[in-house]
mmCIF file of C-alpha atoms in Angstrom:
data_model
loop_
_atom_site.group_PDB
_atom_site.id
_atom_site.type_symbol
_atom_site.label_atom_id
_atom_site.label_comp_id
_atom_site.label_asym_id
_atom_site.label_seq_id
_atom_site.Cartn_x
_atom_site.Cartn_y
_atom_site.Cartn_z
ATOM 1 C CA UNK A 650 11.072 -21.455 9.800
ATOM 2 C CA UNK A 651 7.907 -20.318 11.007
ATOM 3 C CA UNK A 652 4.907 -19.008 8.353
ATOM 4 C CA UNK A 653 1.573 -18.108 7.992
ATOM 5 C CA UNK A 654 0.146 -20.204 5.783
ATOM 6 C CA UNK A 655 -3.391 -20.752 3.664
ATOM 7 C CA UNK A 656 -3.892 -23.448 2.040
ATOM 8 C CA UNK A 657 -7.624 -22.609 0.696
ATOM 9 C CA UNK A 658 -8.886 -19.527 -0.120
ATOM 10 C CA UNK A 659 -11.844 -18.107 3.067
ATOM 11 C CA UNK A 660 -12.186 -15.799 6.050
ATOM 12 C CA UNK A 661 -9.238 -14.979 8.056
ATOM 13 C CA UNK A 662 -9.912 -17.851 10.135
ATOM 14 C CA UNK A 663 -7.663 -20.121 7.407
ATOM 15 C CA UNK A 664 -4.845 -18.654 7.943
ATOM 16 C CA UNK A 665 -2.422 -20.403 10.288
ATOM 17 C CA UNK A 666 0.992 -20.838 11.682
ATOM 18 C CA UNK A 667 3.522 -23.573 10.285
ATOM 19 C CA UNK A 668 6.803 -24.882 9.544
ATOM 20 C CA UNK A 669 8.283 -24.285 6.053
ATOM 21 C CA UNK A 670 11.319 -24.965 4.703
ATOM 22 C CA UNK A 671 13.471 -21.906 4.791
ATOM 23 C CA UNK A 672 14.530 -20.386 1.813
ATOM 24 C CA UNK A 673 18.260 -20.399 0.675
ATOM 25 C CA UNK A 674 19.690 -17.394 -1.658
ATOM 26 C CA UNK A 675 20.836 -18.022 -5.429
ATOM 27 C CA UNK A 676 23.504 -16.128 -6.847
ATOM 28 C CA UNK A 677 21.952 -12.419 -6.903
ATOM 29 C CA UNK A 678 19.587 -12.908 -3.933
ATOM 30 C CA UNK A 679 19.415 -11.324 -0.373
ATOM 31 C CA UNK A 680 18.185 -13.909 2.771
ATOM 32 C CA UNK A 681 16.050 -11.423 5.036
ATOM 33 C CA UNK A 682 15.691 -12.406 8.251
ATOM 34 C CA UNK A 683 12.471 -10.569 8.886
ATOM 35 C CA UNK A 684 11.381 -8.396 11.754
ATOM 36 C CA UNK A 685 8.676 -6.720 10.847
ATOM 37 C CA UNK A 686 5.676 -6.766 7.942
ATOM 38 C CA UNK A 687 2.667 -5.825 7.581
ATOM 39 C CA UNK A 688 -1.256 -7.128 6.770
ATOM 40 C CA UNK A 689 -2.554 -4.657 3.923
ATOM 41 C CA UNK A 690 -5.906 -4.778 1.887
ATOM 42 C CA UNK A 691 -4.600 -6.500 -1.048
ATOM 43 C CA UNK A 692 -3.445 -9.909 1.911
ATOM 44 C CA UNK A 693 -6.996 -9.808 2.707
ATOM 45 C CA UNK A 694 -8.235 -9.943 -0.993
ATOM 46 C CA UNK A 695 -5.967 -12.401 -2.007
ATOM 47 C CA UNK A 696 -6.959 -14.769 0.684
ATOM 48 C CA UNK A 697 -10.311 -14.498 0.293
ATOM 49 C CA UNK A 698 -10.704 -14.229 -3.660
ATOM 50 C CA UNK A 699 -13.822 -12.449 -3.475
ATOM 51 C CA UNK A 700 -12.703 -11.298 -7.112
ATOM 52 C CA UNK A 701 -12.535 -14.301 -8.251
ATOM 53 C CA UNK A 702 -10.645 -13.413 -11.976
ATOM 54 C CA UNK A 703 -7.306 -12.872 -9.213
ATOM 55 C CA UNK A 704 -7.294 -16.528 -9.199
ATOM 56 C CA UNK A 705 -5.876 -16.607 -12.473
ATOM 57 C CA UNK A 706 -3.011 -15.384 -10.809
ATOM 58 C CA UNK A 707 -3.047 -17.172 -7.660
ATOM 59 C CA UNK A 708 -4.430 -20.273 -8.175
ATOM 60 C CA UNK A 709 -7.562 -21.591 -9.153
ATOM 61 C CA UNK A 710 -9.092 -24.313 -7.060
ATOM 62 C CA UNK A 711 -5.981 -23.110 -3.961
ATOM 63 C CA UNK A 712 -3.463 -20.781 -3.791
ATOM 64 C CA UNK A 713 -0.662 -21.956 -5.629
ATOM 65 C CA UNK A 714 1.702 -19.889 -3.225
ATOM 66 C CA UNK A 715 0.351 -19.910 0.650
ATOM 67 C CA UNK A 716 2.584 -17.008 2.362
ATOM 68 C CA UNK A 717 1.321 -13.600 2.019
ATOM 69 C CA UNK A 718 3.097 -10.578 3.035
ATOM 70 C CA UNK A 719 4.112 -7.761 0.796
ATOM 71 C CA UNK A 720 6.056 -5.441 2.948
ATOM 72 C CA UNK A 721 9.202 -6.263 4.992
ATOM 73 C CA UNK A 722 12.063 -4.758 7.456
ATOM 74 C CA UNK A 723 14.444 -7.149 8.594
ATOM 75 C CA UNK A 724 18.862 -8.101 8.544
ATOM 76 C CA UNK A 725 20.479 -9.494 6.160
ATOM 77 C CA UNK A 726 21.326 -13.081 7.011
ATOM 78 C CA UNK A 727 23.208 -14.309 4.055
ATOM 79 C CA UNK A 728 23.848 -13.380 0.660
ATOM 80 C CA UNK A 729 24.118 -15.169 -2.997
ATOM 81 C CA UNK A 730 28.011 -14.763 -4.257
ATOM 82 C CA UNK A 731 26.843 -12.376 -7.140
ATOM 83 C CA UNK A 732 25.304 -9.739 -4.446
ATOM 84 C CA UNK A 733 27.765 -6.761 -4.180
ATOM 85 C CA UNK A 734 24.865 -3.993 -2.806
ATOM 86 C CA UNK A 735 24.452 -5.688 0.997
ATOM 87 C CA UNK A 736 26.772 -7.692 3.585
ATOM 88 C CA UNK A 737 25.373 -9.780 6.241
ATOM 89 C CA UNK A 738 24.192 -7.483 8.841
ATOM 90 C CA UNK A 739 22.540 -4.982 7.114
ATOM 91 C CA UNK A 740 19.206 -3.739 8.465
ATOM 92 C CA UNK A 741 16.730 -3.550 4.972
ATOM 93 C CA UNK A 742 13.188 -2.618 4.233
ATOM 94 C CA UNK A 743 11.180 -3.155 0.810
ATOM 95 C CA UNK A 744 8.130 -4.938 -0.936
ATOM 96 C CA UNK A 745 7.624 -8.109 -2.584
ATOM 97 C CA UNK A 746 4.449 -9.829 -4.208
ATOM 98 C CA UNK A 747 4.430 -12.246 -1.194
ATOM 99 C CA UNK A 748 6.325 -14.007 1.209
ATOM 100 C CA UNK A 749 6.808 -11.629 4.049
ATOM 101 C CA UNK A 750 4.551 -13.169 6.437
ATOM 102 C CA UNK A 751 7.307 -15.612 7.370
ATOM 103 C CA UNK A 752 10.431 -15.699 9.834
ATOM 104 C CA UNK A 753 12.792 -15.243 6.231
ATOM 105 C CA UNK A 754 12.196 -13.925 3.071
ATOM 106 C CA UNK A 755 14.422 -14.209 0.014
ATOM 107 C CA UNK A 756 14.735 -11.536 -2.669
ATOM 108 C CA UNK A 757 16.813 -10.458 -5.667
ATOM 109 C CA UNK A 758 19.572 -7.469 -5.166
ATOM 110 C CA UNK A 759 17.696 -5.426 -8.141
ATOM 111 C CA UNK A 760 14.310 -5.872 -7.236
ATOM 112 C CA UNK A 761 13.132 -3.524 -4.101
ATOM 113 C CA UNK A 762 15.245 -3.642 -0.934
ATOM 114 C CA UNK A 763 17.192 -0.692 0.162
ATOM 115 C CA UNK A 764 19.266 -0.246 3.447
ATOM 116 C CA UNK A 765 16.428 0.726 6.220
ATOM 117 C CA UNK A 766 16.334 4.622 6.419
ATOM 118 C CA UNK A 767 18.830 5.914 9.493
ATOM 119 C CA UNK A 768 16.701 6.195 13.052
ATOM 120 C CA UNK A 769 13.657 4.866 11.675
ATOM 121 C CA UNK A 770 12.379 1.482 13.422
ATOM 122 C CA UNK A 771 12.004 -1.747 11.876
ATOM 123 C CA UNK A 772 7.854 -1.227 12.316
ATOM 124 C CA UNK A 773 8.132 2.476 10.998
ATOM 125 C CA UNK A 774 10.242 0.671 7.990
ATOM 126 C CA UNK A 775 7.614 -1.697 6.970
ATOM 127 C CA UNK A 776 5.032 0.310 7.070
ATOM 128 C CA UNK A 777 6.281 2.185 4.231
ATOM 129 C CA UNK A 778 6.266 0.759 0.616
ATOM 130 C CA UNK A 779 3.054 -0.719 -0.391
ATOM 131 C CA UNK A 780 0.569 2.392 0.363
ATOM 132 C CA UNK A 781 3.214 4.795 -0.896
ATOM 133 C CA UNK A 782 3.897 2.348 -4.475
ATOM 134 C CA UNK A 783 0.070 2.607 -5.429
ATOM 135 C CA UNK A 784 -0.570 6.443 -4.460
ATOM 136 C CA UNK A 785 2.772 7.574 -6.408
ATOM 137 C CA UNK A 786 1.109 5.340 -9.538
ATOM 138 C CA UNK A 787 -2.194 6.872 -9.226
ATOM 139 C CA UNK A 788 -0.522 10.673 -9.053
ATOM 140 C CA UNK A 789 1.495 9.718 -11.810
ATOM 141 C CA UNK A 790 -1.861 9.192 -13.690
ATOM 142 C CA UNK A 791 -2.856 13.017 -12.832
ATOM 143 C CA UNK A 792 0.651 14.276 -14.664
ATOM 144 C CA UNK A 793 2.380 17.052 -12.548
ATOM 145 C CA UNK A 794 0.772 18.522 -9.682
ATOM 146 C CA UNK A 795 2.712 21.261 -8.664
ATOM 147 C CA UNK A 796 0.619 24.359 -7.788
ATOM 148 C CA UNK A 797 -2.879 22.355 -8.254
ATOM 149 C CA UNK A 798 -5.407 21.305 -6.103
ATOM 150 C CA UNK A 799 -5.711 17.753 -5.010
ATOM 151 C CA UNK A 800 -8.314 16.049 -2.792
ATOM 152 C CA UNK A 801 -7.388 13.427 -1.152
ATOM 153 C CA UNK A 802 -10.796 10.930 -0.002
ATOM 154 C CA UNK A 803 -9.918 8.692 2.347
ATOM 155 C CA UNK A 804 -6.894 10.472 3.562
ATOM 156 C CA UNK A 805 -5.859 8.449 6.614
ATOM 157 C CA UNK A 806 -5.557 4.972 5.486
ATOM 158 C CA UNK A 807 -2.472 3.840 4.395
ATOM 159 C CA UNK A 808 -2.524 4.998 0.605
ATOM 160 C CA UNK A 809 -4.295 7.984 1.708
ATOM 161 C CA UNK A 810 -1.434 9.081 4.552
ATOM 162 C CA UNK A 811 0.841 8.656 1.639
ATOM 163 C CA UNK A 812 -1.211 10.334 -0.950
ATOM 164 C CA UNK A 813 -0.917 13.181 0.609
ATOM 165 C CA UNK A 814 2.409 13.724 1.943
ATOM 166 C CA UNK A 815 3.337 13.205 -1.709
ATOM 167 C CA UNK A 816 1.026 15.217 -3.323
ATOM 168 C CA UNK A 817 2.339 17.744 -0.861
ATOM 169 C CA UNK A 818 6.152 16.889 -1.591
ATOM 170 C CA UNK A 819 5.696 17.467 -5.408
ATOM 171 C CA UNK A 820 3.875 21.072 -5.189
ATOM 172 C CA UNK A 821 0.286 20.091 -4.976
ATOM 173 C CA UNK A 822 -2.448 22.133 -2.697
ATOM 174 C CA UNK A 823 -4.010 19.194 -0.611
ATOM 175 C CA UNK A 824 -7.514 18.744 0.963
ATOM 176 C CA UNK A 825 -7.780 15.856 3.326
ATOM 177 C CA UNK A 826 -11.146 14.053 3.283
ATOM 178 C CA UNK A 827 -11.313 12.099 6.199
ATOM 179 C CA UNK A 828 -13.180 11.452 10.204
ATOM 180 C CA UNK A 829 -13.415 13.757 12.510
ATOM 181 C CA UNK A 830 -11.250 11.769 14.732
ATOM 182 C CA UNK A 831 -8.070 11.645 12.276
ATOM 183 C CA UNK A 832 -8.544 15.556 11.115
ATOM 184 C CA UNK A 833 -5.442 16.309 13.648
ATOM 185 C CA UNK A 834 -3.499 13.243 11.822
ATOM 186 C CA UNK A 835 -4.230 14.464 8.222
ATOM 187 C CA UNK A 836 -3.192 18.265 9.464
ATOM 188 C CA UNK A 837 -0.588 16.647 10.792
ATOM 189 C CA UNK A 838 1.011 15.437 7.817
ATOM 190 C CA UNK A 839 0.546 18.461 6.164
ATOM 191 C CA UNK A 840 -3.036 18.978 4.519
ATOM 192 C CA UNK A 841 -3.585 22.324 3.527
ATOM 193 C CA UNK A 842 -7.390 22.071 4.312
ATOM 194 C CA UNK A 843 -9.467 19.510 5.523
ATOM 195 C CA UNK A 844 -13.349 18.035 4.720
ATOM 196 C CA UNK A 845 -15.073 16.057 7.897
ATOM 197 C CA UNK A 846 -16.979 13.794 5.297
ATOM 198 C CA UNK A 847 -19.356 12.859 8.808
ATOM 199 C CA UNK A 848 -20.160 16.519 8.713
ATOM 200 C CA UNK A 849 -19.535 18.140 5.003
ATOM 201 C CA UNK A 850 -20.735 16.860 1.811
ATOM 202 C CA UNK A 851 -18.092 17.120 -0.715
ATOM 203 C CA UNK A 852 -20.902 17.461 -3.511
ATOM 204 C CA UNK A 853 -22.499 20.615 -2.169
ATOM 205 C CA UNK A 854 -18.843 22.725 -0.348
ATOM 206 C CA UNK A 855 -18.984 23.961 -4.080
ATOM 207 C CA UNK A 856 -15.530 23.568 -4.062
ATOM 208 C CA UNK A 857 -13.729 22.490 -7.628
ATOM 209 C CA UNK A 858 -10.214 20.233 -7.577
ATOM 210 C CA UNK A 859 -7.562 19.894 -10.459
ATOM 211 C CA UNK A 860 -7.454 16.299 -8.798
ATOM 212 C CA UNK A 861 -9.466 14.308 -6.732
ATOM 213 C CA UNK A 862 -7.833 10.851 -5.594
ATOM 214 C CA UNK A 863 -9.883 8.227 -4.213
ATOM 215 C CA UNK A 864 -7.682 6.168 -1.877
ATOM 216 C CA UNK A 865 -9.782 4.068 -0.378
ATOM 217 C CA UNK A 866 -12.294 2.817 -3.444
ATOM 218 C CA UNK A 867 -15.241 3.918 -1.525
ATOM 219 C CA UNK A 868 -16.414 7.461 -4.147
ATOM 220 C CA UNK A 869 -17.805 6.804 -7.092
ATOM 221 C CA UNK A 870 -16.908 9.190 -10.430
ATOM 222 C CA UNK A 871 -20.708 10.265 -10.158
ATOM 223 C CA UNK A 872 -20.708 11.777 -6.943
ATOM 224 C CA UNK A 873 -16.919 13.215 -7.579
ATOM 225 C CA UNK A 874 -17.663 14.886 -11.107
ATOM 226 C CA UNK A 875 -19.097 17.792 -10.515
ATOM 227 C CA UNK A 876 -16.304 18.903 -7.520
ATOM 228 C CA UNK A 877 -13.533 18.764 -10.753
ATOM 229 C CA UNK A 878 -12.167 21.454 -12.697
ATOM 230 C CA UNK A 879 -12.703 21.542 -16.202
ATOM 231 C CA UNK A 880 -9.823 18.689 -17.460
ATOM 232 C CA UNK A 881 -10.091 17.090 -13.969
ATOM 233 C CA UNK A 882 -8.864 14.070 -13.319
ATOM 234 C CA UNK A 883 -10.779 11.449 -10.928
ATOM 235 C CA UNK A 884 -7.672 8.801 -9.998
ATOM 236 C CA UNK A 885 -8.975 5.324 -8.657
ATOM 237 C CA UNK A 886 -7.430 2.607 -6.655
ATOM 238 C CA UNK A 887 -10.223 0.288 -6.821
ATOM 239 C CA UNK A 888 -9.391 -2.183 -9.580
ATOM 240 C CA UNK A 889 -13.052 -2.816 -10.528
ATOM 241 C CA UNK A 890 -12.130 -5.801 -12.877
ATOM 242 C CA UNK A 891 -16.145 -6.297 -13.040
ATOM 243 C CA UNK A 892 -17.326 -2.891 -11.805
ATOM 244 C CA UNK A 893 -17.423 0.317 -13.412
ATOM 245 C CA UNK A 894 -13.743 1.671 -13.355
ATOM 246 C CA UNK A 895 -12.531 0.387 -16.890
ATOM 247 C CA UNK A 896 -15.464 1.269 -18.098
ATOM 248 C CA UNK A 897 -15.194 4.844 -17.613
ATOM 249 C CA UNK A 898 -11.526 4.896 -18.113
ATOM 250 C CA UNK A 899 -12.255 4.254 -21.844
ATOM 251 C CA UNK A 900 -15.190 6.523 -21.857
ATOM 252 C CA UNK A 901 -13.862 9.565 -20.516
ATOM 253 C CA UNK A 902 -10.553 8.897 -22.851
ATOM 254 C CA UNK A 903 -12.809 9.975 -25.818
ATOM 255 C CA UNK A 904 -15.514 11.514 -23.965
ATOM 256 C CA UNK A 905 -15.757 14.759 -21.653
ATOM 257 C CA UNK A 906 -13.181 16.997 -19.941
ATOM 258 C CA UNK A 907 -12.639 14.723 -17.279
ATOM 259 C CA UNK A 908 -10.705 11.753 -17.032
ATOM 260 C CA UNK A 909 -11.005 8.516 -14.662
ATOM 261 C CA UNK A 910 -7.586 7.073 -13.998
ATOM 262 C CA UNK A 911 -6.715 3.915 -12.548
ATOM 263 C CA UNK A 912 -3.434 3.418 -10.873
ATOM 264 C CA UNK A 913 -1.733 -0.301 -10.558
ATOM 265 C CA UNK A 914 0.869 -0.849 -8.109
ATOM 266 C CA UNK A 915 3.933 -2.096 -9.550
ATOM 267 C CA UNK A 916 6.791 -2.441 -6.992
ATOM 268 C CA UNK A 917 10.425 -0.588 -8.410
ATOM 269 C CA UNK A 918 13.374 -0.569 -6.617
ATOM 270 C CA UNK A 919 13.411 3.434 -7.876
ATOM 271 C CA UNK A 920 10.781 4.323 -6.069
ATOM 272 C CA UNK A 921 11.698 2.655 -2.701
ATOM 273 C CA UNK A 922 14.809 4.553 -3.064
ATOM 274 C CA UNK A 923 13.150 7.996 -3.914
ATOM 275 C CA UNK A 924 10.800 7.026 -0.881
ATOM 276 C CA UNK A 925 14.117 6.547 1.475
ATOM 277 C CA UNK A 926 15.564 10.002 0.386
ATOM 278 C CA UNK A 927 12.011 11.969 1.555
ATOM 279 C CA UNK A 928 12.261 9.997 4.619
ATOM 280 C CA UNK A 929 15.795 10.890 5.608
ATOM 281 C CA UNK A 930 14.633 14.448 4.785
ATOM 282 C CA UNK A 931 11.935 14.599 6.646
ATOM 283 C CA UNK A 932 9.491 14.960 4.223
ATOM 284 C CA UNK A 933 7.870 11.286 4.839
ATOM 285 C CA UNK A 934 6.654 9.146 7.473
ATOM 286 C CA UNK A 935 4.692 6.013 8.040
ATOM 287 C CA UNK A 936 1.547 6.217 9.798
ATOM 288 C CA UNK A 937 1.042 3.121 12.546
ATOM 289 C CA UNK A 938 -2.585 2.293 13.623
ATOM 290 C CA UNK A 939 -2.016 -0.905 15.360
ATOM 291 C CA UNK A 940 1.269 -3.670 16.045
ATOM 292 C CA UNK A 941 0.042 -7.202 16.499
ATOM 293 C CA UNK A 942 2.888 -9.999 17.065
ATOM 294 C CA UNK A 943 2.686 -12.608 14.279
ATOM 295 C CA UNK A 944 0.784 -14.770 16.012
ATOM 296 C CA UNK A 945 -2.288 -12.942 16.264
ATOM 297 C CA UNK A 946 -2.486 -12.317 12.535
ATOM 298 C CA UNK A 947 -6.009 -13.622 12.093
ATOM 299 C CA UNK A 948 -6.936 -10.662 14.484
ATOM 300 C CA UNK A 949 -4.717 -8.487 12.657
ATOM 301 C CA UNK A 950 -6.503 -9.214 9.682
ATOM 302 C CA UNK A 951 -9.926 -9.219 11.156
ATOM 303 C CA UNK A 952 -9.221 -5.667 11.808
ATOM 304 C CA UNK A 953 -7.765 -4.522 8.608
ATOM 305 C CA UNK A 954 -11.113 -5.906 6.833
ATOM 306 C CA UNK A 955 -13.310 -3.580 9.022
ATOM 307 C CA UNK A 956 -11.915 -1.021 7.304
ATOM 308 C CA UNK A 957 -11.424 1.467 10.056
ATOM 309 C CA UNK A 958 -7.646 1.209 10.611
ATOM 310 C CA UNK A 959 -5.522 4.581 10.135
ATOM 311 C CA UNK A 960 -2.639 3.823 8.200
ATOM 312 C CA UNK A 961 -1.215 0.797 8.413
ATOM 313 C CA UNK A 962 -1.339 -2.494 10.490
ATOM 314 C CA UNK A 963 2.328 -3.762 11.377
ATOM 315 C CA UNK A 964 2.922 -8.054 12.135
ATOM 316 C CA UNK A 965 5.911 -8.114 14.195
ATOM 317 C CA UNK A 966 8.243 -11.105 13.459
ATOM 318 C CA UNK A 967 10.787 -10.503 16.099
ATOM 319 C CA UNK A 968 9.979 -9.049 19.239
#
């Protein structure tokens, strides 16, 4: 089957198309035959290991597994005897640690992968899991939200476009910081006011939040401090392994009325089910910037590094 592979850790540039053997199912496992995925943030920082501690985890001199790829759509192609959830045939979406950047993908009948959400595309499908996993963990952080006031910074990236439409789904107020070219996108989705951070400085609106959620790592506790509430809480999705996020996680534990929060993506096949339901009722949908065929994925990548995309970046598979 065809892959993109890296076999040492760089720029986009190592990343390249091969032939790999194609997986085969075990007992409880699911063959996907893959039409759609997507190149996220976390791709990029894998490949590159610019935080170098996440080689612990994925290899230390070269990546011990060279398909990336954490979001899929696809059919089923063939089944393990033990799977009694899909038949061959089925169109899927869900998330994995890796693998998706690859013609098949194999995956366990308990672990996320749900039947693809009626009238929603195989791009719209893949496009929804990752963003969505690590804003629901960093809202989880904050407790309940209905009837407070949450900002969401960096509200039209891919956890931020999810960030809010949840926040909104589970009672919140929500204030979209973002460009003054997505302000119709993040009104769009349902943001009950909006900050043009090119125009308004959220330190000096005098403004106070119950919740202010940093999706894109980019606002630092210092600057976001004094636009909390008394018991605020300032939720993170920069993992900061050598920065200042743990740091003040423990700090503000013991110290001060407002907390820093860190939330860690862990995949559940829960949530891609509660994330299924909001779709078929409306209450969810992915947000495309750009489709690149998955051939051009050094491009694809290039782009999601500049760190202007809006939403997310889709790899189709199958055209």
């Amino acid at each position: 089957m065809r892959a993109v592979v890296y076999d040492r850790y760089g720029p986009p540039d190592v990343l390249h198309l091969a032939q790999v053997p194609r997986p085969e199912p075990r007992d409880d496992e699911v063959l996907v035959r893959i039409h759609a995925t997507t190149v996220n943030r976390t791709d990029a920082g894998l490949r590159s290991a610019e935080l170098f501690i996440s080689r612990l985890v994925t290899g230390l001199l070269r990546p011990k597994n060279p398909i990336l790829g954490m979001e899929f759509s696809g059919v089923v192609d063939a089944i393990g005897p033990a799977v009694t959830e899909f038949k061959v045939g089925d169109q899927v979406f869900g998330g994995k640690s890796s693998g998706a950047h690859a013609e098949f993908l194999v995956i366990r009948e308990n672990e996320p992968i749900a039947h693809k959400p009626a009238g929603m595309s195989f791009e719209e499908a893949t496009a929804v899991f990752d963003g969505a996993s690590l804003a629901l963990a960093c809202l989880r952080q904050a407790g309940a939200v209905k009837g407070r006031s949450v900002l969401v910074y960096g509200a039209s990236g891919s956890v931020g476009t999810a960030g809010l439409q949840l926040a909104r789904h589970f009672g919140a107020s929500v204030t979209a910081v973002t460009s003054t070219r997505n302000l119709e996108l993040v009104q769009s989705l349902g943001a009950d006011e909006v900050i043009d951070y090119t125009s308004e400085d959220l330190a000096r609106n005098g403004k106070r939040y119950d919740v202010i959620f940093d999706a894109v790592g980019m606002l630092s506790f210092r600057k976001a401090k004094s636009s909390l509430k008394r018991a605020g809480f300032f939720l993170d999705t920069d993992l900061g392994f050598m920065g200042q996020v743990p740091m003040l996680m423990l700090a503000t534990r013991f110290v001060g009325d407002k907390k820093v929060k860190l939330g860690i993506t862990r995949y559940t096949k829960e949530d891609l089910l509660f994330l299924r339901r909001l779709i078929e009722a409306g209450e969810y949908r992915a947000v495309i910037d750009r489709t690149y065929p998955l051939k051009e994925v050094v491009e694809a990548t290039r782009y999601v590094e500049a760190g202007q995309k809006v939403g997310n970046v889709v790899l189709k598979v199958i055209d």
